[in-house]
Coordinates of N, CA and C in Angstrom, one line a residue:
X922 N 6.3 9.8 -21.0 CA 5.1 9.1 -21.4 C 3.9 10.0 -21.4
X923 N 3.2 10.0 -22.6 CA 2.1 11.0 -22.7 C 0.9 10.6 -21.9
X924 N 0.6 9.3 -21.7 CA -0.5 8.9 -21.0 C -0.2 8.5 -19.5
X925 N -0.8 9.2 -18.6 CA -0.6 8.9 -17.2 C -1.2 7.6 -16.8
X926 N -0.4 6.8 -16.1 CA -1.0 5.5 -15.7 C -0.8 5.3 -14.2
X927 N -1.6 4.5 -13.6 CA -1.6 4.2 -12.2 C -1.5 2.7 -12.0
X928 N -0.5 2.2 -11.2 CA -0.5 0.8 -10.9 C -0.6 0.7 -9.4
X929 N -1.6 0.0 -8.9 CA -1.8 -0.2 -7.4 C -1.4 -1.6 -7.1
X930 N -0.5 -1.8 -6.1 CA -0.1 -3.2 -5.8 C -0.5 -3.5 -4.4
X931 N -1.2 -4.6 -4.3 CA -1.4 -5.3 -3.0 C -0.5 -6.4 -2.9
X932 N -0.1 -6.8 -1.7 CA 1.0 -7.8 -1.6 C 0.9 -8.6 -0.3
X933 N 1.3 -9.8 -0.4 CA 1.5 -10.6 0.8 C 2.9 -10.2 1.4
X934 N 3.1 -10.5 2.7 CA 4.4 -10.2 3.3 C 5.5 -11.0 2.7
X935 N 6.6 -10.4 2.3 CA 7.8 -11.0 1.8 C 7.5 -11.7 0.4
X936 N 6.5 -11.1 -0.3 CA 6.2 -11.7 -1.7 C 6.9 -10.9 -2.7
X937 N 7.7 -9.9 -2.3 CA 8.5 -9.1 -3.3 C 7.7 -7.9 -3.8
X938 N 6.6 -7.5 -3.2 CA 5.8 -6.4 -3.7 C 6.6 -5.1 -3.8
X939 N 7.4 -4.8 -2.8 CA 8.2 -3.5 -2.9 C 9.2 -3.4 -4.0
X940 N 9.9 -4.5 -4.2 CA 10.9 -4.6 -5.2 C 10.2 -4.5 -6.6
X941 N 9.1 -5.3 -6.7 CA 8.4 -5.3 -8.0 C 7.8 -3.9 -8.3
X942 N 7.3 -3.2 -7.3 CA 6.8 -1.9 -7.4 C 7.8 -0.9 -7.9
X943 N 9.0 -1.0 -7.4 CA 10.1 -0.1 -7.8 C 10.5 -0.4 -9.3
X944 N 10.5 -1.7 -9.6 CA 10.9 -2.1 -11.0 C 9.8 -1.5 -12.0
X945 N 8.6 -1.6 -11.6 CA 7.5 -1.1 -12.5 C 7.5 0.4 -12.6
X946 N 7.9 1.1 -11.5 CA 8.0 2.5 -11.5 C 9.1 2.9 -12.5
X947 N 10.2 2.2 -12.5 CA 11.3 2.5 -13.4 C 10.9 2.2 -14.8
X948 N 10.2 1.1 -15.0 CA 9.7 0.7 -16.4 C 8.8 1.8 -17.0
X949 N 7.9 2.4 -16.2 CA 7.0 3.3 -16.8 C 7.3 4.8 -16.4
X950 N 8.5 5.0 -15.9 CA 8.9 6.4 -15.6 C 7.9 7.0 -14.7
X951 N 7.5 6.2 -13.7 CA 6.4 6.7 -12.7 C 7.0 6.9 -11.4
X952 N 6.3 7.7 -10.6 CA 6.8 7.9 -9.2 C 6.3 6.7 -8.3
X953 N 7.2 6.3 -7.4 CA 6.9 5.2 -6.6 C 6.5 5.7 -5.2
X954 N 5.4 5.1 -4.7 CA 4.9 5.5 -3.3 C 4.7 4.2 -2.5
X955 N 5.4 4.1 -1.4 CA 5.1 3.1 -0.4 C 4.9 3.9 0.9
X956 N 5.9 3.9 1.8 CA 5.9 4.7 3.0 C 6.0 6.2 2.7
X957 N 6.4 6.5 1.5 CA 6.5 8.0 1.1 C 5.2 8.6 1.2
X958 N 4.1 7.8 1.1 CA 2.8 8.4 1.3 C 2.5 8.9 2.7
X959 N 3.2 8.3 3.7 CA 3.0 8.8 5.1 C 3.6 10.2 5.2
X960 N 4.7 10.5 4.5 CA 5.2 11.9 4.6 C 4.3 12.8 3.9
X961 N 3.7 12.4 2.8 CA 2.7 13.3 2.1 C 1.5 13.6 3.0
X962 N 1.0 12.5 3.6 CA -0.2 12.6 4.5 C 0.1 13.5 5.7
X963 N 1.3 13.4 6.2 CA 1.7 14.2 7.3 C 1.7 15.7 7.0
X964 N 2.2 16.0 5.8 CA 2.2 17.4 5.3 C 0.8 17.9 5.1
X965 N -0.1 17.1 4.5 CA -1.4 17.5 4.3 C -2.2 17.7 5.6
X966 N -1.9 16.9 6.6 CA -2.7 17.0 7.8 C -2.1 17.9 8.9
X967 N -0.8 18.0 8.9 CA -0.2 18.8 10.0 C 0.2 17.9 11.1
X968 N -0.1 16.6 11.1 CA 0.3 15.7 12.1 C 1.7 15.1 11.8
X969 N 2.3 14.6 12.8 CA 3.6 14.0 12.7 C 3.6 12.8 11.8
X970 N 4.7 12.7 11.0 CA 4.9 11.5 10.1 C 5.0 10.3 10.9
X971 N 5.6 10.4 12.1 CA 5.7 9.3 13.0 C 4.3 8.7 13.4
X972 N 3.4 9.6 13.6 CA 2.0 9.2 13.9 C 1.4 8.3 12.8
X973 N 1.6 8.7 11.6 CA 1.1 8.0 10.4 C 1.8 6.6 10.3
X974 N 3.1 6.6 10.7 CA 3.8 5.3 10.6 C 3.2 4.3 11.6
X975 N 2.9 4.8 12.8 CA 2.4 4.0 13.9 C 1.0 3.4 13.5
X976 N 0.2 4.2 12.7 CA -1.1 3.8 12.4 C -1.2 3.2 11.0
X977 N -0.1 3.0 10.3 CA 0.0 2.5 9.0 C -0.7 1.2 8.8
X978 N -1.8 1.2 8.0 CA -2.5 -0.1 7.6 C -2.9 -0.8 8.9
X979 N -3.3 -0.1 9.9 CA -3.7 -0.7 11.2 C -5.1 -0.2 11.6
X980 N -6.1 -0.9 11.4 CA -7.4 -0.5 11.9 C -7.5 -0.6 13.4
X981 N -8.1 0.5 14.0 CA -8.2 0.5 15.5 C -7.0 1.0 16.2
X982 N -6.1 1.6 15.6 CA -4.9 2.0 16.2 C -5.1 3.1 17.3
X983 N -6.1 3.9 17.1 CA -6.3 5.1 17.9 C -6.9 4.9 19.3
X984 N -7.1 3.7 19.7 CA -7.7 3.4 21.0 C -6.8 4.0 22.1
X985 N -5.5 4.1 21.9 CA -4.7 4.7 23.0 C -3.9 5.9 22.5
X986 N -4.4 6.6 21.6 CA -3.7 7.7 21.0 C -3.3 8.8 22.0
X987 N -4.1 9.1 23.0 CA -3.8 10.2 23.9 C -2.4 10.0 24.7
X988 N -1.9 8.7 24.7 CA -0.7 8.5 25.4 C 0.5 8.6 24.4
X989 N 0.3 9.0 23.2 CA 1.4 9.0 22.2 C 2.2 10.4 22.3
X990 N 3.5 10.3 22.4 CA 4.3 11.6 22.6 C 4.3 12.5 21.4
X991 N 3.9 12.0 20.1 CA 4.0 12.8 19.0 C 2.7 13.4 18.6
X992 N 1.7 13.4 19.5 CA 0.4 14.1 19.2 C 0.6 15.5 19.6
X993 N 0.1 16.4 18.8 CA 0.2 17.8 19.1 C -1.2 18.4 19.3
X994 N -1.7 18.5 20.5 CA -3.1 18.9 20.7 C -3.4 20.3 20.2
X995 N -2.3 21.1 20.0 CA -2.5 22.4 19.5 C -2.8 22.5 18.0
X996 N -2.6 21.4 17.4 CA -2.9 21.3 15.9 C -4.5 21.5 15.8
X997 N -4.9 22.4 14.9 CA -6.3 22.7 14.7 C -7.1 21.4 14.3
X998 N -6.4 20.5 13.5 CA -7.1 19.3 13.1 C -7.6 18.4 14.3
X999 N -6.9 18.6 15.4 CA -7.1 17.8 16.5 C -8.6 18.0 17.0
X1000 N -9.1 19.2 16.9 CA -10.4 19.6 17.4 C -11.4 19.7 16.3
X1001 N -11.1 19.3 15.1 CA -12.1 19.5 14.0 C -12.6 18.1 13.5
X1002 N -12.7 17.2 14.4 CA -13.3 15.9 14.1 C -12.4 15.1 13.0
X1003 N -11.2 15.6 12.8 CA -10.4 14.9 11.8 C -9.5 13.9 12.5
X1004 N -9.4 14.0 13.8 CA -8.5 13.1 14.6 C -9.3 11.8 14.9
X1005 N -9.4 11.0 13.9 CA -10.1 9.7 14.1 C -9.4 8.8 13.1
X1006 N -9.7 7.5 13.2 CA -9.2 6.5 12.2 C -9.6 6.9 10.8
X1007 N -10.9 7.3 10.6 CA -11.4 7.7 9.3 C -10.8 9.0 8.8
X1008 N -10.5 9.9 9.8 CA -9.8 11.2 9.4 C -8.4 10.9 8.9
X1009 N -7.7 10.0 9.6 CA -6.4 9.7 9.1 C -6.4 9.0 7.7
X1010 N -7.4 8.2 7.5 CA -7.5 7.5 6.2 C -7.8 8.6 5.1
X1011 N -8.6 9.6 5.5 CA -8.9 10.6 4.5 C -7.7 11.4 4.2
X1012 N -6.9 11.8 5.2 CA -5.6 12.5 4.9 C -4.7 11.7 3.9
X1013 N -4.6 10.4 4.2 CA -3.8 9.6 3.4 C -4.4 9.4 2.0
X1014 N -5.7 9.3 1.9 CA -6.4 9.2 0.6 C -6.2 10.5 -0.2
X1015 N -6.3 11.6 0.5 CA -6.1 12.9 -0.2 C -4.7 13.0 -0.8
X1016 N -3.7 12.5 -0.1 CA -2.3 12.5 -0.5 C -2.2 11.6 -1.7
X1017 N -2.8 10.4 -1.7 CA -2.8 9.5 -2.9 C -3.4 10.2 -4.1
X1018 N -4.6 10.8 -3.9 CA -5.3 11.4 -5.0 C -4.4 12.5 -5.6
X1019 N -3.8 13.3 -4.8 CA -3.0 14.5 -5.2 C -1.8 14.0 -6.0
X1020 N -1.2 12.9 -5.6 CA 0.0 12.4 -6.3 C -0.5 11.8 -7.6
X1021 N -1.6 11.1 -7.7 CA -2.1 10.5 -8.9 C -2.5 11.6 -9.9
X1022 N -2.9 12.7 -9.5 CA -3.3 13.8 -10.4 C -2.1 14.4 -11.0
X1023 N -1.0 14.3 -10.4 CA 0.2 15.0 -10.9 C 1.1 14.2 -11.9
X1024 N 1.1 12.9 -11.7 CA 2.0 12.1 -12.6 C 1.6 10.6 -12.6
X1025 N 2.2 9.9 -13.4 CA 2.1 8.4 -13.4 C 2.7 7.9 -12.0
X1026 N 2.0 6.9 -11.4 CA 2.4 6.5 -10.1 C 2.3 5.0 -9.9
X1027 N 3.1 4.4 -9.1 CA 3.0 3.1 -8.6 C 2.8 3.2 -7.1
X1028 N 1.6 2.7 -6.6 CA 1.3 2.8 -5.2 C 1.3 1.3 -4.6
X1029 N 2.0 1.2 -3.5 CA 2.0 -0.1 -2.8 C 1.1 0.0 -1.5
X1030 N 0.1 -0.8 -1.5 CA -0.8 -0.9 -0.4 C -1.6 0.3 -0.1
X1031 N -2.1 0.4 1.1 CA -2.8 1.6 1.6 C -4.1 1.9 0.9
X1032 N -4.7 0.8 0.4 CA -6.1 0.9 -0.3 C -6.1 1.9 -1.5
X1033 N -4.9 2.0 -2.1 CA -4.9 3.0 -3.2 C -5.8 2.5 -4.4
X1034 N -6.0 1.2 -4.5 CA -6.9 0.8 -5.6 C -8.3 1.2 -5.4
X1035 N -8.7 1.3 -4.1 CA -10.1 1.8 -3.8 C -10.1 3.3 -3.9
X1036 N -9.1 4.0 -3.4 CA -9.1 5.4 -3.4 C -9.1 6.0 -4.8
X1037 N -8.5 5.3 -5.7 CA -8.4 5.7 -7.1 C -9.3 5.0 -8.1
X1038 N -10.3 4.4 -7.5 CA -11.2 3.5 -8.3 C -11.9 4.3 -9.5
X1039 N -12.1 5.6 -9.4 CA -12.7 6.3 -10.5 C -11.7 7.0 -11.4
X1040 N -10.4 6.8 -11.2 CA -9.4 7.3 -12.1 C -9.3 6.5 -13.4
X1041 N -8.9 7.1 -14.5 CA -8.7 6.3 -15.7 C -7.3 5.7 -15.7
X1042 N -7.1 4.7 -16.5 CA -5.8 4.1 -16.7 C -5.2 3.5 -15.4
X1043 N -6.0 2.8 -14.7 CA -5.6 2.2 -13.4 C -5.5 0.7 -13.6
X1044 N -4.5 0.1 -13.1 CA -4.3 -1.4 -13.0 C -4.1 -1.8 -11.6
X1045 N -4.9 -2.7 -11.1 CA -4.7 -3.2 -9.7 C -4.2 -4.6 -9.7
X1046 N -3.1 -4.8 -9.0 CA -2.4 -6.1 -9.0 C -2.2 -6.6 -7.6
X1047 N -2.3 -7.9 -7.4 CA -2.0 -8.5 -6.1 C -0.9 -9.5 -6.3
X1048 N 0.1 -9.4 -5.4 CA 1.3 -10.2 -5.6 C 1.4 -11.2 -4.4
X1049 N 1.4 -12.5 -4.7 CA 1.5 -13.5 -3.7 C 2.7 -14.3 -3.9
X1050 N 3.0 -15.2 -2.9 CA 4.1 -16.2 -3.0 C 3.9 -17.3 -2.0
X1051 N 4.5 -18.4 -2.3 CA 4.2 -19.5 -1.3 C 4.8 -19.2 0.0
X1052 N 4.2 -19.8 1.1 CA 4.5 -19.4 2.4 C 5.9 -19.9 2.8
X1053 N 6.4 -21.0 2.2 CA 7.8 -21.4 2.4 C 8.8 -20.4 2.0
X1054 N 8.6 -19.9 0.8 CA 9.6 -18.8 0.3 C 9.5 -17.6 1.2
X1055 N 8.3 -17.2 1.5 CA 8.1 -16.0 2.3 C 8.7 -16.1 3.7
X1056 N 8.5 -17.3 4.3 CA 8.9 -17.5 5.7 C 10.5 -17.5 5.7
X1057 N 11.1 -18.2 4.7 CA 12.5 -18.2 4.7 C 13.1 -16.8 4.6
X1058 N 12.5 -16.0 3.7 CA 13.0 -14.6 3.6 C 12.8 -13.8 4.9
X1059 N 11.7 -14.0 5.5 CA 11.4 -13.3 6.8 C 12.3 -13.7 7.8
X1060 N 12.7 -15.0 7.9 CA 13.6 -15.5 8.9 C 15.0 -14.9 8.7
X1061 N 15.4 -14.7 7.5 CA 16.7 -14.1 7.2 C 16.7 -12.6 7.5
X1062 N 15.6 -11.9 7.2 CA 15.6 -10.5 7.5 C 15.5 -10.2 9.0
X1063 N 14.6 -10.9 9.7 CA 14.3 -10.6 11.1 C 15.1 -11.5 12.1
X1064 N 15.8 -12.5 11.6 CA 16.6 -13.4 12.4 C 15.7 -14.0 13.5
X1065 N 14.7 -14.7 13.0 CA 13.8 -15.4 13.9 C 13.6 -16.9 13.4
X1066 N 13.0 -17.7 14.2 CA 12.8 -19.1 13.8 C 11.7 -19.2 12.8
X1067 N 11.6 -20.3 12.1 CA 10.6 -20.6 11.1 C 9.2 -20.4 11.7
X1068 N 9.0 -21.0 12.9 CA 7.7 -20.9 13.6 C 7.3 -19.4 13.8
X1069 N 8.3 -18.6 14.3 CA 8.0 -17.2 14.6 C 7.8 -16.4 13.3
X1070 N 8.5 -16.8 12.3 CA 8.3 -16.1 11.0 C 6.9 -16.3 10.5
X1071 N 6.4 -17.5 10.5 CA 5.1 -17.8 10.0 C 4.0 -17.1 10.8
X1072 N 4.2 -17.1 12.1 CA 3.3 -16.5 13.1 C 3.2 -15.0 12.8
X1073 N 4.4 -14.3 12.6 CA 4.4 -12.9 12.4 C 3.9 -12.5 11.0
X1074 N 4.1 -13.3 10.0 CA 3.6 -13.1 8.7 C 2.1 -13.1 8.8
X1075 N 1.5 -14.1 9.4 CA 0.0 -14.2 9.5 C -0.5 -13.0 10.3
X1076 N 0.2 -12.6 11.3 CA -0.3 -11.4 12.1 C -0.4 -10.2 11.3
X1077 N 0.7 -9.9 10.5 CA 0.7 -8.7 9.7 C -0.4 -8.8 8.6
X1078 N -0.5 -9.9 8.0 CA -1.5 -10.1 6.9 C -2.9 -10.0 7.4
X1079 N -3.2 -10.5 8.6 CA -4.5 -10.3 9.2 C -4.8 -8.9 9.5
X1080 N -3.8 -8.1 9.9 CA -4.0 -6.7 10.1 C -4.3 -5.9 8.8
X1081 N -3.5 -6.3 7.8 CA -3.7 -5.6 6.5 C -5.1 -6.0 6.0
X1082 N -5.5 -7.2 6.1 CA -6.8 -7.6 5.5 C -7.9 -6.9 6.3
X1083 N -7.8 -6.8 7.6 CA -8.8 -6.1 8.3 C -9.0 -4.6 7.9
X1084 N -7.8 -4.0 7.7 CA -7.8 -2.6 7.3 C -8.4 -2.4 5.9
X1085 N -7.9 -3.2 5.0 CA -8.3 -3.2 3.6 C -9.8 -3.5 3.5
X1086 N -10.3 -4.5 4.1 CA -11.7 -4.9 4.0 C -12.6 -3.9 4.6
X1087 N -12.2 -3.3 5.7 CA -13.0 -2.2 6.4 C -13.2 -1.0 5.5
X1088 N -12.1 -0.5 4.9 CA -12.2 0.7 4.1 C -12.7 0.6 2.7
X1089 N -12.5 -0.6 2.1 CA -12.9 -0.8 0.7 C -14.2 -1.5 0.5
X1090 N -14.6 -2.3 1.5 CA -15.8 -3.2 1.2 C -15.5 -4.4 0.3
X1091 N -14.2 -4.5 0.0 CA -13.8 -5.7 -0.8 C -13.0 -6.7 0.1
X1092 N -12.4 -7.6 -0.5 CA -11.6 -8.7 0.2 C -10.2 -8.7 -0.2
X1093 N -9.3 -8.4 0.8 CA -7.9 -8.3 0.6 C -7.4 -9.7 0.1
X1094 N -6.7 -9.7 -1.0 CA -6.1 -10.9 -1.6 C -7.0 -11.8 -2.4
X1095 N -8.3 -11.4 -2.4 CA -9.2 -12.2 -3.2 C -9.2 -11.8 -4.7
X1096 N -9.2 -12.7 -5.6 CA -8.9 -12.4 -7.0 C -9.9 -11.4 -7.6
X1097 N -11.2 -11.4 -7.2 CA -12.1 -10.5 -7.8 C -12.0 -9.1 -7.3
X1098 N -11.0 -8.8 -6.4 CA -10.7 -7.4 -6.0 C -9.7 -6.8 -6.8
X1099 N -9.1 -7.5 -7.8 CA -7.9 -7.0 -8.5 C -8.1 -7.3 -10.0
X1100 N -7.3 -6.7 -10.8 CA -7.2 -7.0 -12.3 C -6.4 -8.2 -12.5
X1101 N -5.3 -8.3 -11.7 CA -4.3 -9.4 -11.9 C -3.8 -9.9 -10.6
X1102 N -3.7 -11.2 -10.4 CA -3.0 -11.8 -9.2 C -1.9 -12.7 -9.8
X1103 N -0.7 -12.6 -9.2 CA 0.4 -13.3 -9.7 C 1.3 -13.8 -8.6
X1104 N 1.8 -15.0 -8.7 CA 2.7 -15.7 -7.7 C 4.1 -15.4 -8.1
X1105 N 4.8 -14.5 -7.3 CA 6.2 -14.1 -7.7 C 7.2 -15.2 -7.3
X1106 N 6.8 -16.2 -6.4 CA 7.8 -17.2 -6.1 C 8.0 -18.2 -7.2
X1107 N 7.1 -18.2 -8.2 CA 7.2 -19.2 -9.3 C 8.2 -18.8 -10.3
X1108 N 8.4 -17.4 -10.5 CA 9.2 -17.0 -11.5 C 10.2 -15.9 -11.1
X1109 N 10.2 -15.5 -9.9 CA 11.1 -14.4 -9.4 C 10.5 -13.0 -9.6
X1110 N 11.1 -12.1 -8.8 CA 10.5 -10.7 -8.9 C 10.8 -10.0 -10.2
X1111 N 11.9 -10.2 -10.8 CA 12.2 -9.5 -12.1 C 11.2 -9.9 -13.2
X1112 N 11.1 -11.2 -13.3 CA 10.2 -11.7 -14.3 C 8.7 -11.4 -14.0
X1113 N 8.4 -11.4 -12.7 CA 7.0 -11.0 -12.3 C 6.8 -9.6 -12.7
X1114 N 7.7 -8.7 -12.5 CA 7.6 -7.3 -12.9 C 7.4 -7.2 -14.4
X1115 N 8.2 -8.0 -15.1 CA 8.1 -7.9 -16.6 C 6.7 -8.3 -17.1
X1116 N 6.2 -9.4 -16.5 CA 4.8 -9.9 -16.9 C 3.8 -8.9 -16.6
X1117 N 3.9 -8.2 -15.4 CA 2.9 -7.2 -15.0 C 3.0 -6.0 -16.0
X1118 N 4.2 -5.6 -16.3 CA 4.3 -4.5 -17.3 C 3.7 -4.8 -18.6
X1119 N 3.9 -6.1 -19.1 CA 3.2 -6.5 -20.3 C 1.7 -6.4 -20.2
X1120 N 1.2 -6.9 -19.1 CA -0.2 -6.9 -18.8 C -0.7 -5.4 -18.8
X1121 N 0.0 -4.5 -18.2 CA -0.4 -3.1 -18.1 C -0.5 -2.5 -19.5
X1122 N 0.5 -2.8 -20.3 CA 0.5 -2.3 -21.7 C -0.7 -2.8 -22.5
X1123 N -1.0 -4.0 -22.3 CA -2.1 -4.6 -23.1 C -3.4 -4.0 -22.6
X1124 N -3.6 -4.0 -21.3 CA -4.9 -3.5 -20.7 C -5.1 -2.1 -21.0
X1125 N -4.1 -1.2 -21.0 CA -4.3 0.2 -21.2 C -4.0 0.6 -22.6
X1126 N -3.7 -0.4 -23.5 CA -3.5 -0.1 -24.9 C -2.3 0.9 -25.1
X1127 N -1.2 0.6 -24.5 CA 0.0 1.4 -24.6 C 0.8 0.8 -25.7
X1128 N 1.6 1.7 -26.3 CA 2.6 1.2 -27.3 C 3.7 0.5 -26.6
X1129 N 4.3 -0.4 -27.3 CA 5.4 -1.2 -26.6 C 6.5 -0.4 -26.0
X1130 N 6.8 0.8 -26.6 CA 7.9 1.6 -26.1 C 7.4 2.4 -24.9
X1131 N 6.1 2.5 -24.6 CA 5.6 3.3 -23.5 C 5.8 2.5 -22.2

């Protein structure tokens, strides 16, 4: 593909965002980034990837960081004012920007839509699904009751919203924060990915074969 494109995906829990992201990456011959970003951020910062996993999309994680076994106080970044929630966000943002500069990419979560807001050829999508569908999937994956599934879904989404809203100044899941919002439970993940791909082509004026 001659024209680099960026697709940023926000998603509700168990709405199919990861699968749809991978389908779109295949469709546009783009690199796919979800938790892979944590490895990139770890390399950029010198901190452990495990540390980024623990802080992933969680605002306020660092309140008890001195008790964590994977902190390396000998790392120079530890004493250069980078060891803060904002510092970690910057390391991750730098990794996102570096990846976007190198090739077409599909990013899932992690405020990539905000980080890449000044990049050309960007499409920001939010994927939702009805709570019944999501809860049933969560129950199957985690082997929990319906009540526990709904409770944990709301907990994760509250955490994601707090993180996203804090760093972007926008509203997680609210339509005016994205180019396209779509309900995957209505048509399934494969058809949702197809419709998003069609939207991307039209918005970015791509040829049908691109």
